[in-house]
């Protein structure tokens, strides 16, 4: 009897032969594995700490994580020289324990800067030379702290306007356009193995933004600055057409030698939720994953929060919501099932 049971167990445990068609995966982790990419989510640190069900789904489903807010400048250095790493550290530690890779988000941005910095620049107590030193120290300190633990950094975030001009942030106005190359160089020096990204929204479809971003990348490459990836945030809404040219846009960046990632995908809708809207949303998620899988350089597919219980959408887009793969009770929505059904091209 015993050998029979052992034999049976062996047969059941054996991997599928290579010619067998892969089964529908049981979760996003398995789906990601089948497709040879990582599927990630932004993480709300308060929820990770306080909600066991949130933690369970995050760690079961996702093989990549991004801190939704915990690595932003105002979070890590709220007072000048006073660093608060507890949340960022907790994310990195949770990732290590659960075999998740990490995207660092974000080093240079115009939003969520600490007040000491913005006020100092405004009232002139921080001059350009000092600002440049502050930025270099910030990048060096943060990247060094997580050296070897961050797969990819969003080095610069949202540096181009929708009309294709450069954003007039404190960085551009006080440091000049060279701050971008500097940021990449400083980050690279602090962790030579991390993939360094430029990240933006509306880059899925906005021609002006696409052209400017392509020329920024070429310019950085011409200067020998270490840029390795392009991040498409992918904040979509079903009231707009799906960005049907997205895969081609990804390819244009891949042709410059860049790795590609979808870094912040969500698909919002005008409330109330209806079954029809959920079906359209499912289709947008399915198409986004299909676009990524159709481009060899697309290595990571990250959603900006996985549950409607914790999503930035209702707070930022009044009247809209329900943008995530799981509902408030962590029940998978049609969009989740749609992702599981995406087959290799
Ligand atoms: C958002 C967070 O989700 C919110 O919690 C926060 O209040 C504001 O920022 N693009 C980005 C992200 O790069 O950092 C933003 O995250 C969403 C848009």
Coordinates of C-alpha atoms and ligand atoms in Angstrom, one line a residue:
X1 CA 0.0 0.0 0.0
X2 CA 2.7 2.5 1.0
X3 CA 4.7 2.4 -2.3
X4 CA 1.5 2.9 -4.2
X5 CA 0.7 6.0 -2.2
X6 CA 4.3 7.3 -2.7
X7 CA 4.0 6.6 -6.5
X8 CA 0.7 8.4 -6.7
X9 CA 2.1 11.4 -4.8
X10 CA 5.1 11.5 -7.2
X11 CA 2.8 11.5 -10.2
X12 CA 0.7 14.2 -8.8
X13 CA 3.6 16.4 -7.8
X14 CA 5.4 16.0 -11.1
X15 CA 5.6 19.2 -13.2
X16 CA 3.5 19.4 -16.4
X17 CA 5.4 18.1 -19.4
X18 CA 6.6 20.9 -21.6
X19 CA 4.1 20.1 -24.4
X20 CA 1.1 20.3 -22.1
X21 CA -1.0 23.5 -22.4
X22 CA -0.5 25.4 -19.2
X23 CA -3.6 25.4 -16.9
X24 CA -5.4 28.5 -16.0
X25 CA -3.2 29.8 -13.2
X26 CA -4.5 29.8 -9.6
X27 CA -3.4 33.3 -8.8
X28 CA -1.5 36.3 -10.1
X29 CA 1.8 35.0 -8.8
X30 CA 1.4 31.8 -10.9
X31 CA 0.2 33.8 -13.9
X32 CA 3.3 36.1 -13.7
X33 CA 5.5 33.0 -13.4
X34 CA 3.9 31.4 -16.4
X35 CA 4.6 34.5 -18.5
X36 CA 8.1 35.2 -17.1
X37 CA 7.2 38.6 -15.8
X38 CA 6.5 40.1 -12.3
X39 CA 3.1 41.3 -11.3
X40 CA 3.1 43.9 -8.6
X41 CA 1.0 46.2 -6.5
X42 CA 1.4 49.5 -4.7
X43 CA 1.3 48.9 -1.0
X44 CA -0.5 51.0 1.7
X45 CA 1.7 50.6 4.8
X46 CA -1.0 51.2 7.3
X47 CA -3.1 48.5 5.7
X48 CA -0.1 46.1 5.5
X49 CA 0.5 46.6 9.2
X50 CA -3.1 46.6 10.4
X51 CA -5.1 44.3 8.2
X52 CA -4.4 40.6 8.1
X53 CA -6.6 40.0 5.2
X54 CA -5.0 42.7 3.1
X55 CA -1.5 41.3 4.0
X56 CA -2.6 37.8 3.1
X57 CA -3.9 38.7 -0.4
X58 CA -0.9 41.0 -1.2
X59 CA 1.6 38.3 -0.3
X60 CA -0.3 35.5 -2.0
X61 CA -0.9 37.3 -5.3
X62 CA 2.0 39.6 -5.9
X63 CA 5.7 39.1 -6.8
X64 CA 6.6 42.8 -6.9
X65 CA 5.7 45.7 -4.7
X66 CA 6.0 49.5 -4.7
X67 CA 5.4 51.7 -1.6
X68 CA 2.4 53.8 -2.5
X69 CA 3.7 56.7 -0.3
X70 CA 6.3 55.4 2.1
X71 CA 9.4 56.1 0.0
X72 CA 8.4 59.6 -1.1
X73 CA 10.5 62.5 0.2
X74 CA 7.9 63.9 2.6
X75 CA 7.6 60.4 4.1
X76 CA 11.3 59.7 4.6
X77 CA 12.6 63.1 5.6
X78 CA 9.7 65.2 7.0
X79 CA 12.1 67.4 8.9
X80 CA 15.4 68.4 7.5
X81 CA 18.0 65.8 8.5
X82 CA 15.4 63.7 10.4
X83 CA 14.9 60.4 8.5
X84 CA 11.9 58.2 9.1
X85 CA 12.5 54.9 7.4
X86 CA 10.2 52.7 9.5
X87 CA 7.5 52.3 6.8
X88 CA 9.9 52.0 3.9
X89 CA 11.9 49.4 5.8
X90 CA 8.8 47.5 6.7
X91 CA 7.9 47.2 3.0
X92 CA 11.3 46.0 2.0
X93 CA 11.4 43.5 4.9
X94 CA 7.9 42.2 4.0
X95 CA 9.0 41.8 0.4
X96 CA 12.1 39.8 1.4
X97 CA 10.1 37.5 3.5
X98 CA 7.5 36.9 0.8
X99 CA 9.9 36.6 -2.2
X100 CA 8.8 39.9 -3.8
X101 CA 11.0 42.3 -5.7
X102 CA 10.7 46.0 -5.0
X103 CA 10.3 49.2 -7.1
X104 CA 11.6 52.3 -5.3
X105 CA 9.2 55.2 -5.8
X106 CA 10.3 57.9 -6.2
X107 CA 13.5 60.0 -5.9
X108 CA 12.8 63.2 -7.8
X109 CA 9.2 64.5 -8.1
X110 CA 7.4 67.8 -7.7
X111 CA 4.8 66.4 -5.4
X112 CA 4.9 65.2 -1.8
X113 CA 8.0 67.2 -1.0
X114 CA 8.5 68.1 2.6
X115 CA 7.5 71.6 3.6
X116 CA 11.0 72.5 4.9
X117 CA 12.2 72.0 1.4
X118 CA 9.5 73.8 -0.6
X119 CA 9.3 76.8 1.8
X120 CA 13.1 77.1 1.9
X121 CA 13.2 77.3 -1.8
X122 CA 10.3 79.7 -1.9
X123 CA 11.7 82.2 0.7
X124 CA 15.2 82.0 -0.8
X125 CA 16.8 80.5 2.3
X126 CA 17.8 77.5 0.2
X127 CA 19.7 78.7 -2.9
X128 CA 20.4 76.8 -6.1
X129 CA 23.8 75.5 -5.0
X130 CA 22.4 74.2 -1.8
X131 CA 19.3 72.7 -3.5
X132 CA 21.5 70.7 -5.8
X133 CA 23.5 69.4 -2.8
X134 CA 20.2 68.6 -1.0
X135 CA 19.0 66.6 -4.0
X136 CA 22.3 64.7 -4.3
X137 CA 22.3 63.8 -0.6
X138 CA 18.7 62.7 -0.7
X139 CA 19.2 60.4 -3.7
X140 CA 22.5 59.1 -2.3
X141 CA 21.2 58.4 1.2
X142 CA 18.0 56.7 0.1
X143 CA 19.4 54.6 -2.7
X144 CA 22.3 53.5 -0.6
X145 CA 20.1 52.5 2.3
X146 CA 18.3 50.0 0.1
X147 CA 21.3 49.0 -2.0
X148 CA 20.8 45.5 -3.4
X149 CA 17.2 45.4 -2.2
X150 CA 15.5 47.5 -4.9
X151 CA 15.1 46.0 -8.3
X152 CA 14.2 49.3 -10.0
X153 CA 14.0 52.9 -9.0
X154 CA 11.7 55.6 -10.4
X155 CA 14.5 58.1 -10.5
X156 CA 12.5 60.9 -12.0
X157 CA 8.7 61.1 -12.0
X158 CA 6.3 63.2 -14.2
X159 CA 8.9 65.6 -15.5
X160 CA 7.0 66.3 -18.8
X161 CA 3.8 68.3 -19.2
X162 CA 0.9 67.1 -21.3
X163 CA 1.8 69.6 -24.0
X164 CA 5.2 68.1 -24.3
X165 CA 7.1 71.0 -22.5
X166 CA 9.2 70.3 -19.5
X167 CA 7.5 70.7 -16.2
X168 CA 8.5 73.8 -14.3
X169 CA 9.2 72.1 -11.0
X170 CA 11.6 73.6 -8.4
X171 CA 14.2 71.2 -9.9
X172 CA 14.0 72.6 -13.4
X173 CA 13.6 76.2 -12.4
X174 CA 16.5 76.3 -9.9
X175 CA 18.9 73.6 -11.2
X176 CA 18.3 73.7 -15.0
X177 CA 17.6 70.7 -17.2
X178 CA 20.8 69.0 -16.2
X179 CA 19.2 67.8 -12.9
X180 CA 17.8 64.8 -14.7
X181 CA 21.1 63.4 -15.8
X182 CA 22.6 64.3 -12.4
X183 CA 19.8 62.3 -10.7
X184 CA 20.5 59.2 -12.7
X185 CA 24.2 59.4 -12.2
X186 CA 23.9 59.9 -8.4
X187 CA 21.4 57.0 -8.1
X188 CA 23.7 54.7 -10.2
X189 CA 26.7 55.5 -8.1
X190 CA 24.7 54.6 -4.9
X191 CA 23.5 51.3 -6.3
X192 CA 25.1 50.2 -9.6
X193 CA 22.8 47.2 -10.0
X194 CA 19.4 48.9 -9.6
X195 CA 17.5 49.5 -12.9
X196 CA 16.9 53.3 -13.2
X197 CA 13.6 54.5 -14.6
X198 CA 11.9 57.6 -15.9
X199 CA 8.2 57.3 -15.0
X200 CA 5.1 59.2 -16.2
X201 CA 1.3 59.2 -16.8
X202 CA -0.6 59.6 -20.0
X203 CA 2.5 58.3 -21.7
X204 CA 0.3 55.4 -22.9
X205 CA -1.2 57.7 -25.6
X206 CA -0.2 61.4 -25.5
X207 CA 1.9 62.0 -28.6
X208 CA 3.5 65.3 -27.3
X209 CA 4.5 63.6 -24.0
X210 CA 5.8 60.5 -25.8
X211 CA 8.0 62.5 -28.3
X212 CA 9.5 64.6 -25.5
X213 CA 10.1 61.6 -23.3
X214 CA 11.8 59.8 -26.1
X215 CA 14.1 62.7 -26.7
X216 CA 14.9 63.0 -23.0
X217 CA 15.9 59.3 -23.1
X218 CA 18.1 59.7 -26.3
X219 CA 19.7 62.8 -24.8
X220 CA 20.5 61.0 -21.6
X221 CA 22.0 58.1 -23.5
X222 CA 24.0 60.4 -25.7
X223 CA 25.5 61.9 -22.5
X224 CA 26.2 58.4 -21.2
X225 CA 23.8 58.8 -18.3
X226 CA 22.6 55.5 -16.8
X227 CA 19.0 55.2 -17.7
X228 CA 17.6 51.7 -18.0
X229 CA 13.8 51.8 -18.0
X230 CA 10.6 53.5 -18.9
X231 CA 7.6 53.3 -16.6
X232 CA 4.1 53.8 -17.8
X233 CA 1.9 54.7 -14.9
X234 CA -1.3 53.6 -16.7
X235 CA -4.0 55.4 -14.7
X236 CA -6.8 54.6 -17.0
X237 CA -10.6 55.2 -16.9
X238 CA -13.3 53.4 -18.8
X239 CA -15.0 56.7 -19.8
X240 CA -12.0 57.2 -22.1
X241 CA -11.0 54.9 -25.0
X242 CA -8.5 52.3 -24.2
X243 CA -5.0 53.5 -25.4
X244 CA -5.0 51.2 -28.3
X245 CA -1.5 52.1 -29.5
X246 CA 0.2 51.4 -26.1
X247 CA 2.1 48.3 -27.2
X248 CA 3.7 50.3 -30.1
X249 CA 4.6 53.1 -27.8
X250 CA 6.3 50.5 -25.5
X251 CA 8.2 49.2 -28.5
X252 CA 9.5 52.6 -29.4
X253 CA 11.1 52.9 -26.0
X254 CA 12.3 49.2 -26.1
X255 CA 13.9 50.0 -29.4
X256 CA 16.1 52.5 -27.5
X257 CA 17.3 49.6 -25.4
X258 CA 15.1 50.3 -22.4
X259 CA 13.3 47.9 -20.1
X260 CA 9.6 48.6 -19.9
X261 CA 7.2 48.4 -16.9
X262 CA 3.6 49.2 -16.3
X263 CA 4.1 50.9 -12.9
X264 CA 0.8 52.2 -11.6
X265 CA -2.1 50.6 -13.5
X266 CA -5.7 51.2 -12.3
X267 CA -8.9 51.5 -14.3
X268 CA -11.4 53.8 -12.7
X269 CA -15.1 54.4 -13.5
X270 CA -17.8 56.8 -12.8
X271 CA -19.8 55.5 -9.8
X272 CA -22.1 53.7 -9.3
X273 CA -20.6 50.4 -10.3
X274 CA -22.6 48.3 -12.8
X275 CA -21.9 44.8 -14.2
X276 CA -21.4 46.4 -17.6
X277 CA -18.8 48.8 -16.3
X278 CA -17.0 46.0 -14.5
X279 CA -16.9 44.0 -17.8
X280 CA -15.4 47.0 -19.6
X281 CA -12.9 47.4 -16.8
X282 CA -12.0 43.8 -17.1
X283 CA -11.3 44.2 -20.8
X284 CA -9.0 47.2 -20.1
X285 CA -7.0 45.2 -17.6
X286 CA -6.8 42.3 -20.0
X287 CA -5.7 44.5 -22.9
X288 CA -3.0 46.2 -20.7
X289 CA -1.5 42.9 -19.7
X290 CA -1.7 41.6 -23.3
X291 CA 0.1 44.8 -24.5
X292 CA 2.9 44.2 -21.9
X293 CA 3.2 40.6 -22.8
X294 CA 3.4 41.5 -26.5
X295 CA 6.6 43.5 -25.9
X296 CA 9.6 41.4 -24.9
X297 CA 11.1 44.3 -22.9
X298 CA 8.1 44.6 -20.7
X299 CA 9.2 42.9 -17.4
X300 CA 6.8 44.2 -14.8
X301 CA 3.1 44.8 -14.6
X302 CA 2.2 46.7 -11.4
X303 CA -1.2 47.9 -10.2
X304 CA -1.7 51.0 -8.1
X305 CA -3.3 49.2 -5.2
X306 CA -5.1 45.9 -5.5
X307 CA -8.3 46.5 -3.5
X308 CA -11.0 49.2 -3.7
X309 CA -10.7 49.3 0.1
X310 CA -7.5 51.3 -0.3
X311 CA -7.3 53.2 -3.6
X312 CA -6.3 56.8 -4.3
X313 CA -9.0 57.1 -6.9
X314 CA -12.1 58.3 -4.9
X315 CA -10.0 60.9 -3.2
X316 CA -8.5 62.3 -6.3
X317 CA -11.2 61.9 -8.9
X318 CA -14.5 62.9 -7.3
X319 CA -17.4 60.6 -8.2
X320 CA -15.1 57.9 -9.5
X321 CA -13.8 54.7 -8.0
X322 CA -13.8 50.9 -8.1
X323 CA -10.5 51.0 -10.0
X324 CA -8.9 47.9 -8.6
X325 CA -8.8 44.1 -9.1
X326 CA -10.4 43.2 -5.8
X327 CA -13.4 44.9 -4.2
X328 CA -13.5 46.4 -0.7
X329 CA -14.1 42.9 0.8
X330 CA -11.1 41.5 -1.1
X331 CA -13.4 39.6 -3.4
X332 CA -11.8 39.3 -6.9
X333 CA -13.6 41.3 -9.6
X334 CA -14.1 40.3 -13.2
X335 CA -10.9 42.2 -14.0
X336 CA -9.0 39.7 -11.8
X337 CA -10.5 36.7 -13.7
X338 CA -9.7 38.4 -17.0
X339 CA -6.0 38.7 -16.1
X340 CA -5.9 35.0 -15.1
X341 CA -7.3 34.2 -18.6
X342 CA -4.6 36.0 -20.5
X343 CA -2.6 33.4 -22.5
X344 CA 0.8 33.7 -24.0
X345 CA 0.8 35.3 -27.4
Ligands
LIG1 C1 -0.6 58.9 -5.0 C2 -1.0 58.1 -3.8 O1 -1.7 56.9 -4.3 C3 -1.9 58.8 -2.9 O2 -2.1 58.1 -1.7 C4 -1.2 60.2 -2.5 O3 -2.1 60.9 -1.7 C5 -0.9 60.9 -3.7 O4 -0.1 60.1 -4.6 N1 1.3 59.2 -9.7 C6 2.3 58.7 -8.9 C7 1.9 58.3 -7.5 O5 3.5 58.6 -9.3 O6 3.0 58.5 -6.6 C8 0.7 58.9 -7.0 O7 0.3 58.2 -5.8 C9 -0.4 58.7 -8.1 C10 0.0 59.3 -9.4

